[in-house]
GROMACS .gro file of C-alpha atoms in nm:
model
  345
    1UNK     CA    1   0.000   0.000   0.000
    2UNK     CA    2   0.148   0.332  -0.110
    3UNK     CA    3   0.086   0.674   0.034
    4UNK     CA    4   0.179   0.918  -0.240
    5UNK     CA    5   0.054   1.255  -0.355
    6UNK     CA    6  -0.120   1.217  -0.691
    7UNK     CA    7  -0.056   1.466  -0.968
    8UNK     CA    8  -0.377   1.536  -1.159
    9UNK     CA    9  -0.416   1.675  -1.509
   10UNK     CA   10  -0.758   1.822  -1.588
   11UNK     CA   11  -0.912   1.812  -1.935
   12UNK     CA   12  -1.133   2.115  -1.986
   13UNK     CA   13  -1.119   2.420  -1.762
   14UNK     CA   14  -1.494   2.429  -1.697
   15UNK     CA   15  -1.725   2.526  -1.413
   16UNK     CA   16  -1.691   2.172  -1.278
   17UNK     CA   17  -1.312   2.188  -1.313
   18UNK     CA   18  -1.289   2.485  -1.077
   19UNK     CA   19  -1.471   2.285  -0.808
   20UNK     CA   20  -1.259   1.976  -0.877
   21UNK     CA   21  -0.929   2.164  -0.843
   22UNK     CA   22  -1.010   2.296  -0.496
   23UNK     CA   23  -1.162   1.965  -0.382
   24UNK     CA   24  -0.859   1.765  -0.499
   25UNK     CA   25  -0.624   2.001  -0.313
   26UNK     CA   26  -0.837   1.979   0.002
   27UNK     CA   27  -0.792   1.602   0.018
   28UNK     CA   28  -0.418   1.662   0.082
   29UNK     CA   29  -0.357   1.349  -0.126
   30UNK     CA   30  -0.385   1.506  -0.469
   31UNK     CA   31  -0.282   1.821  -0.651
   32UNK     CA   32  -0.376   1.960  -0.991
   33UNK     CA   33  -0.053   2.020  -1.180
   34UNK     CA   34  -0.177   2.048  -1.540
   35UNK     CA   35  -0.479   2.172  -1.736
   36UNK     CA   36  -0.564   2.106  -2.101
   37UNK     CA   37  -0.798   2.360  -2.256
   38UNK     CA   38  -0.909   2.456  -2.605
   39UNK     CA   39  -0.947   2.812  -2.477
   40UNK     CA   40  -0.645   3.038  -2.418
   41UNK     CA   41  -0.563   3.040  -2.046
   42UNK     CA   42  -0.282   3.229  -1.878
   43UNK     CA   43  -0.085   2.979  -1.669
   44UNK     CA   44   0.040   3.242  -1.424
   45UNK     CA   45  -0.311   3.372  -1.359
   46UNK     CA   46  -0.446   3.017  -1.322
   47UNK     CA   47  -0.169   2.931  -1.077
   48UNK     CA   48  -0.237   3.242  -0.870
   49UNK     CA   49  -0.609   3.169  -0.860
   50UNK     CA   50  -0.562   2.817  -0.726
   51UNK     CA   51  -0.257   2.879  -0.511
   52UNK     CA   52  -0.012   2.639  -0.677
   53UNK     CA   53   0.184   2.606  -1.004
   54UNK     CA   54  -0.037   2.474  -1.285
   55UNK     CA   55   0.089   2.416  -1.638
   56UNK     CA   56  -0.148   2.485  -1.927
   57UNK     CA   57  -0.158   2.269  -2.241
   58UNK     CA   58  -0.343   2.277  -2.570
   59UNK     CA   59  -0.220   1.930  -2.673
   60UNK     CA   60  -0.390   1.648  -2.481
   61UNK     CA   61  -0.150   1.381  -2.606
   62UNK     CA   62   0.148   1.579  -2.477
   63UNK     CA   63  -0.001   1.584  -2.126
   64UNK     CA   64  -0.092   1.215  -2.146
   65UNK     CA   65   0.267   1.132  -2.241
   66UNK     CA   66   0.402   1.312  -1.933
   67UNK     CA   67   0.501   1.049  -1.672
   68UNK     CA   68   0.457   1.289  -1.381
   69UNK     CA   69   0.079   1.303  -1.439
   70UNK     CA   70  -0.081   1.016  -1.244
   71UNK     CA   71  -0.452   1.091  -1.285
   72UNK     CA   72  -0.655   1.254  -1.562
   73UNK     CA   73  -0.974   1.439  -1.468
   74UNK     CA   74  -1.225   1.474  -1.755
   75UNK     CA   75  -1.458   1.773  -1.705
   76UNK     CA   76  -1.527   1.902  -2.056
   77UNK     CA   77  -1.822   1.863  -2.294
   78UNK     CA   78  -1.999   1.525  -2.267
   79UNK     CA   79  -1.971   1.448  -2.638
   80UNK     CA   80  -1.590   1.449  -2.602
   81UNK     CA   81  -1.574   1.230  -2.291
   82UNK     CA   82  -1.547   0.893  -2.463
   83UNK     CA   83  -1.255   0.979  -2.692
   84UNK     CA   84  -1.067   1.152  -2.410
   85UNK     CA   85  -1.133   0.864  -2.169
   86UNK     CA   86  -1.008   0.603  -2.415
   87UNK     CA   87  -0.692   0.801  -2.488
   88UNK     CA   88  -0.623   0.848  -2.115
   89UNK     CA   89  -0.682   0.479  -2.043
   90UNK     CA   90  -0.446   0.374  -2.323
   91UNK     CA   91  -0.186   0.610  -2.177
   92UNK     CA   92  -0.216   0.423  -1.844
   93UNK     CA   93  -0.361   0.715  -1.647
   94UNK     CA   94  -0.612   0.665  -1.370
   95UNK     CA   95  -0.928   0.863  -1.444
   96UNK     CA   96  -1.180   1.089  -1.276
   97UNK     CA   97  -1.470   1.160  -1.510
   98UNK     CA   98  -1.770   1.389  -1.479
   99UNK     CA   99  -2.115   1.259  -1.556
  100UNK     CA  100  -2.248   1.155  -1.796
  101UNK     CA  101  -1.985   0.908  -1.907
  102UNK     CA  102  -2.096   0.976  -2.265
  103UNK     CA  103  -2.409   1.068  -2.457
  104UNK     CA  104  -2.425   0.759  -2.678
  105UNK     CA  105  -2.449   0.410  -2.526
  106UNK     CA  106  -2.208   0.263  -2.782
  107UNK     CA  107  -1.944   0.507  -2.655
  108UNK     CA  108  -1.998   0.393  -2.295
  109UNK     CA  109  -1.945   0.033  -2.407
  110UNK     CA  110  -1.623   0.133  -2.583
  111UNK     CA  111  -1.507   0.307  -2.267
  112UNK     CA  112  -1.563  -0.009  -2.066
  113UNK     CA  113  -1.346  -0.203  -2.309
  114UNK     CA  114  -1.067   0.054  -2.276
  115UNK     CA  115  -1.088   0.051  -1.896
  116UNK     CA  116  -1.084  -0.329  -1.880
  117UNK     CA  117  -0.791  -0.363  -2.119
  118UNK     CA  118  -0.580  -0.094  -1.951
  119UNK     CA  119  -0.651  -0.187  -1.589
  120UNK     CA  120  -0.666   0.178  -1.483
  121UNK     CA  121  -0.883   0.278  -1.189
  122UNK     CA  122  -1.179   0.509  -1.250
  123UNK     CA  123  -1.383   0.748  -1.035
  124UNK     CA  124  -1.719   0.846  -1.192
  125UNK     CA  125  -1.863   1.172  -1.060
  126UNK     CA  126  -2.186   1.037  -0.919
  127UNK     CA  127  -2.077   1.223  -0.607
  128UNK     CA  128  -2.427   1.230  -0.455
  129UNK     CA  129  -2.347   0.883  -0.322
  130UNK     CA  130  -2.096   1.060  -0.095
  131UNK     CA  131  -2.339   1.330   0.020
  132UNK     CA  132  -2.455   1.351   0.380
  133UNK     CA  133  -2.807   1.270   0.258
  134UNK     CA  134  -2.723   0.941   0.093
  135UNK     CA  135  -2.451   0.829   0.332
  136UNK     CA  136  -2.711   0.861   0.609
  137UNK     CA  137  -2.992   0.710   0.399
  138UNK     CA  138  -2.779   0.407   0.309
  139UNK     CA  139  -2.683   0.365   0.675
  140UNK     CA  140  -3.051   0.352   0.772
  141UNK     CA  141  -3.108   0.086   0.505
  142UNK     CA  142  -2.799  -0.117   0.597
  143UNK     CA  143  -2.896  -0.109   0.966
  144UNK     CA  144  -3.219  -0.289   0.871
  145UNK     CA  145  -3.446  -0.009   0.999
  146UNK     CA  146  -3.658  -0.020   0.683
  147UNK     CA  147  -3.649  -0.398   0.643
  148UNK     CA  148  -3.660  -0.528   0.287
  149UNK     CA  149  -3.731  -0.252   0.037
  150UNK     CA  150  -4.010  -0.323  -0.209
  151UNK     CA  151  -4.065   0.032  -0.341
  152UNK     CA  152  -3.846   0.334  -0.395
  153UNK     CA  153  -3.874   0.665  -0.572
  154UNK     CA  154  -3.599   0.921  -0.608
  155UNK     CA  155  -3.667   1.223  -0.826
  156UNK     CA  156  -3.460   1.513  -0.955
  157UNK     CA  157  -3.621   1.857  -0.991
  158UNK     CA  158  -3.395   2.135  -1.117
  159UNK     CA  159  -3.498   2.394  -1.374
  160UNK     CA  160  -3.204   2.444  -1.612
  161UNK     CA  161  -3.300   2.758  -1.804
  162UNK     CA  162  -3.112   3.059  -1.947
  163UNK     CA  163  -3.019   3.170  -1.595
  164UNK     CA  164  -2.804   2.859  -1.548
  165UNK     CA  165  -2.444   2.835  -1.669
  166UNK     CA  166  -2.467   2.512  -1.869
  167UNK     CA  167  -2.791   2.610  -2.048
  168UNK     CA  168  -2.612   2.742  -2.357
  169UNK     CA  169  -2.485   2.395  -2.448
  170UNK     CA  170  -2.719   2.181  -2.241
  171UNK     CA  171  -3.006   2.247  -2.484
  172UNK     CA  172  -2.830   2.051  -2.761
  173UNK     CA  173  -2.920   1.684  -2.805
  174UNK     CA  174  -2.557   1.596  -2.873
  175UNK     CA  175  -2.439   1.758  -2.549
  176UNK     CA  176  -2.728   1.727  -2.302
  177UNK     CA  177  -2.864   1.398  -2.434
  178UNK     CA  178  -3.179   1.360  -2.227
  179UNK     CA  179  -3.331   1.473  -1.899
  180UNK     CA  180  -3.172   1.168  -1.737
  181UNK     CA  181  -2.829   1.203  -1.894
  182UNK     CA  182  -2.786   1.574  -1.830
  183UNK     CA  183  -2.885   1.578  -1.463
  184UNK     CA  184  -3.150   1.326  -1.358
  185UNK     CA  185  -2.882   1.056  -1.366
  186UNK     CA  186  -2.792   1.157  -1.010
  187UNK     CA  187  -3.138   1.058  -0.890
  188UNK     CA  188  -3.145   0.732  -1.087
  189UNK     CA  189  -2.798   0.646  -0.958
  190UNK     CA  190  -2.908   0.713  -0.600
  191UNK     CA  191  -3.215   0.493  -0.651
  192UNK     CA  192  -2.998   0.204  -0.771
  193UNK     CA  193  -2.771   0.252  -0.470
  194UNK     CA  194  -3.061   0.240  -0.227
  195UNK     CA  195  -3.258  -0.046  -0.382
  196UNK     CA  196  -2.954  -0.274  -0.392
  197UNK     CA  197  -3.078  -0.496  -0.675
  198UNK     CA  198  -3.014  -0.521  -1.046
  199UNK     CA  199  -3.280  -0.379  -1.277
  200UNK     CA  200  -3.468  -0.624  -1.499
  201UNK     CA  201  -3.689  -0.393  -1.706
  202UNK     CA  202  -3.777  -0.025  -1.745
  203UNK     CA  203  -4.065   0.171  -1.893
  204UNK     CA  204  -4.014   0.541  -1.946
  205UNK     CA  205  -4.224   0.831  -2.072
  206UNK     CA  206  -4.101   1.176  -2.169
  207UNK     CA  207  -4.261   1.519  -2.188
  208UNK     CA  208  -4.166   1.887  -2.207
  209UNK     CA  209  -4.282   2.214  -2.055
  210UNK     CA  210  -4.494   2.445  -2.271
  211UNK     CA  211  -4.310   2.746  -2.126
  212UNK     CA  212  -4.114   2.929  -2.398
  213UNK     CA  213  -3.812   2.941  -2.165
  214UNK     CA  214  -3.748   2.575  -2.240
  215UNK     CA  215  -3.842   2.573  -2.609
  216UNK     CA  216  -3.477   2.576  -2.723
  217UNK     CA  217  -3.419   2.224  -2.591
  218UNK     CA  218  -3.367   1.963  -2.862
  219UNK     CA  219  -3.490   1.678  -2.642
  220UNK     CA  220  -3.773   1.620  -2.391
  221UNK     CA  221  -3.685   1.786  -2.062
  222UNK     CA  222  -3.898   1.572  -1.832
  223UNK     CA  223  -3.905   1.195  -1.804
  224UNK     CA  224  -4.057   0.943  -1.567
  225UNK     CA  225  -3.907   0.596  -1.551
  226UNK     CA  226  -4.064   0.291  -1.386
  227UNK     CA  227  -3.814   0.023  -1.287
  228UNK     CA  228  -3.871  -0.346  -1.223
  229UNK     CA  229  -3.592  -0.495  -1.012
  230UNK     CA  230  -3.480  -0.857  -1.017
  231UNK     CA  231  -3.558  -0.874  -0.644
  232UNK     CA  232  -3.927  -0.814  -0.722
  233UNK     CA  233  -3.916  -0.455  -0.600
  234UNK     CA  234  -4.037  -0.165  -0.814
  235UNK     CA  235  -3.917   0.192  -0.837
  236UNK     CA  236  -3.972   0.527  -1.003
  237UNK     CA  237  -3.737   0.805  -1.107
  238UNK     CA  238  -3.851   1.143  -1.241
  239UNK     CA  239  -3.594   1.365  -1.411
  240UNK     CA  240  -3.733   1.717  -1.447
  241UNK     CA  241  -3.503   1.990  -1.578
  242UNK     CA  242  -3.782   2.221  -1.700
  243UNK     CA  243  -3.950   2.293  -1.365
  244UNK     CA  244  -3.996   2.640  -1.216
  245UNK     CA  245  -3.939   2.569  -0.848
  246UNK     CA  246  -3.656   2.536  -0.595
  247UNK     CA  247  -3.408   2.251  -0.645
  248UNK     CA  248  -3.547   1.931  -0.494
  249UNK     CA  249  -3.399   1.581  -0.465
  250UNK     CA  250  -3.706   1.384  -0.358
  251UNK     CA  251  -3.655   1.050  -0.185
  252UNK     CA  252  -3.919   0.802  -0.065
  253UNK     CA  253  -3.827   0.444   0.024
  254UNK     CA  254  -4.075   0.186   0.152
  255UNK     CA  255  -3.978  -0.141   0.319
  256UNK     CA  256  -4.116  -0.426   0.525
  257UNK     CA  257  -4.023  -0.256   0.854
  258UNK     CA  258  -4.051   0.113   0.780
  259UNK     CA  259  -4.022   0.404   0.537
  260UNK     CA  260  -3.793   0.697   0.469
  261UNK     CA  261  -3.912   1.027   0.324
  262UNK     CA  262  -3.633   1.276   0.247
  263UNK     CA  263  -3.481   1.344   0.590
  264UNK     CA  264  -3.753   1.169   0.791
  265UNK     CA  265  -3.814   0.804   0.868
  266UNK     CA  266  -4.030   0.563   1.064
  267UNK     CA  267  -3.928   0.213   1.171
  268UNK     CA  268  -4.100  -0.074   1.342
  269UNK     CA  269  -3.753  -0.184   1.453
  270UNK     CA  270  -3.730   0.097   1.709
  271UNK     CA  271  -3.945   0.066   2.019
  272UNK     CA  272  -4.147   0.360   2.142
  273UNK     CA  273  -4.181   0.557   1.817
  274UNK     CA  274  -4.511   0.725   1.739
  275UNK     CA  275  -4.639   0.552   1.425
  276UNK     CA  276  -4.842   0.864   1.341
  277UNK     CA  277  -4.534   1.088   1.320
  278UNK     CA  278  -4.202   1.089   1.137
  279UNK     CA  279  -3.868   1.088   1.317
  280UNK     CA  280  -3.607   1.335   1.194
  281UNK     CA  281  -3.262   1.253   1.053
  282UNK     CA  282  -3.005   1.529   1.109
  283UNK     CA  283  -2.841   1.510   0.767
  284UNK     CA  284  -2.761   1.777   0.511
  285UNK     CA  285  -3.001   1.751   0.219
  286UNK     CA  286  -2.899   1.788  -0.143
  287UNK     CA  287  -3.048   2.129  -0.217
  288UNK     CA  288  -2.842   2.282  -0.497
  289UNK     CA  289  -2.711   2.205  -0.843
  290UNK     CA  290  -2.409   2.428  -0.781
  291UNK     CA  291  -2.092   2.222  -0.817
  292UNK     CA  292  -1.940   2.417  -0.529
  293UNK     CA  293  -2.190   2.244  -0.299
  294UNK     CA  294  -2.118   1.891  -0.421
  295UNK     CA  295  -1.926   1.646  -0.197
  296UNK     CA  296  -1.629   1.611  -0.433
  297UNK     CA  297  -1.370   1.630  -0.156
  298UNK     CA  298  -1.509   1.323   0.020
  299UNK     CA  299  -1.535   1.135  -0.307
  300UNK     CA  300  -1.187   1.224  -0.433
  301UNK     CA  301  -1.030   1.139  -0.097
  302UNK     CA  302  -1.189   0.794  -0.124
  303UNK     CA  303  -1.050   0.760  -0.477
  304UNK     CA  304  -0.695   0.847  -0.374
  305UNK     CA  305  -0.720   0.608  -0.078
  306UNK     CA  306  -0.833   0.334  -0.318
  307UNK     CA  307  -0.537   0.409  -0.546
  308UNK     CA  308  -0.305   0.377  -0.245
  309UNK     CA  309  -0.454   0.036  -0.172
  310UNK     CA  310  -0.456  -0.075  -0.536
  311UNK     CA  311  -0.832  -0.126  -0.518
  312UNK     CA  312  -1.130  -0.012  -0.723
  313UNK     CA  313  -1.305   0.309  -0.624
  314UNK     CA  314  -1.579   0.240  -0.365
  315UNK     CA  315  -1.938   0.335  -0.461
  316UNK     CA  316  -1.852   0.515  -0.786
  317UNK     CA  317  -1.616   0.289  -0.980
  318UNK     CA  318  -1.648   0.253  -1.356
  319UNK     CA  319  -1.850  -0.064  -1.295
  320UNK     CA  320  -2.098   0.134  -1.082
  321UNK     CA  321  -2.121   0.414  -1.338
  322UNK     CA  322  -2.161   0.168  -1.623
  323UNK     CA  323  -2.453  -0.004  -1.445
  324UNK     CA  324  -2.633   0.328  -1.403
  325UNK     CA  325  -2.576   0.432  -1.765
  326UNK     CA  326  -2.703   0.095  -1.886
  327UNK     CA  327  -3.036   0.166  -1.714
  328UNK     CA  328  -3.041   0.523  -1.849
  329UNK     CA  329  -2.984   0.397  -2.204
  330UNK     CA  330  -3.271   0.152  -2.168
  331UNK     CA  331  -3.498   0.421  -2.020
  332UNK     CA  332  -3.427   0.668  -2.300
  333UNK     CA  333  -3.486   0.396  -2.556
  334UNK     CA  334  -3.816   0.306  -2.388
  335UNK     CA  335  -3.931   0.670  -2.400
  336UNK     CA  336  -3.833   0.700  -2.766
  337UNK     CA  337  -3.994   0.373  -2.876
  338UNK     CA  338  -4.296   0.375  -2.643
  339UNK     CA  339  -4.234   0.024  -2.514
  340UNK     CA  340  -4.080  -0.148  -2.209
  341UNK     CA  341  -3.713  -0.235  -2.246
  342UNK     CA  342  -3.533  -0.529  -2.087
  343UNK     CA  343  -3.191  -0.449  -1.939
  344UNK     CA  344  -2.906  -0.609  -2.132
  345UNK     CA  345  -2.669  -0.821  -1.925
   0.00000   0.00000   0.00000
């Protein structure tokens, strides 16, 4: 088991990249040393902003060939993720990658092949698994307080309109993909985490707001997906990026011994509780789409610890991310074709 400091090269100096740089530094196990960007960036100014020397590149292959770069962090446009991931894997670099893995399912499959053949370790930015809300929720489940889950719904409500930074490119089908791919994937991923069973079949329906604010979108901006799990449980995930309301990450889990609703729960396993009232969980709820509020530091620390141990990333490895994207691909296909879709093994 090693205990080194990992040098990280970031692809794409984006909004997410700024949050990643500070979170990586805060782990005290990693440091961003290089940035590749298609936009002109002054290295001295970038270094001053983040408090350490950072080299700026325009040639990705040159950075990938540099032996002092241990990890590549992919934060740019989603339609470029697959090609960049495959090149980084072939160069033998461990990888952090923002969601979605890619827009097209065939690209995700190609990425899996590259990861398997190279043996590099991967951290997929489904960081909500490391949030206070879902660390606590999973602890309640694992402690048996809800019993065996037979129903779960986790929904993502976040209006992504002209007031939001990524709107300018998010409206494009080739960059946003779908309501699930662009943002609702966090909710679907959390649902899979909580239900703890493979998905057998999905049925999805898609719609779009009539408000002119969202008319520029090239794909439906609301979807509802019904999931049938191999365990016999059922679930539902709504992905709504055309709502006009505060950000809301709705969670409702129902089991044989109790239920959890957002930050409240009831359990038959605890004596003396009032069955007519919820008990409160003192956890921080996911309440913002701002990357500055995301639990990247906790996630990246876990990734660097896993690299030290020579193990796969816990909770958000490539295998975990691939499983979530497989369900998303089936859901989007179901919505497009108007029919249930079996999950491919």
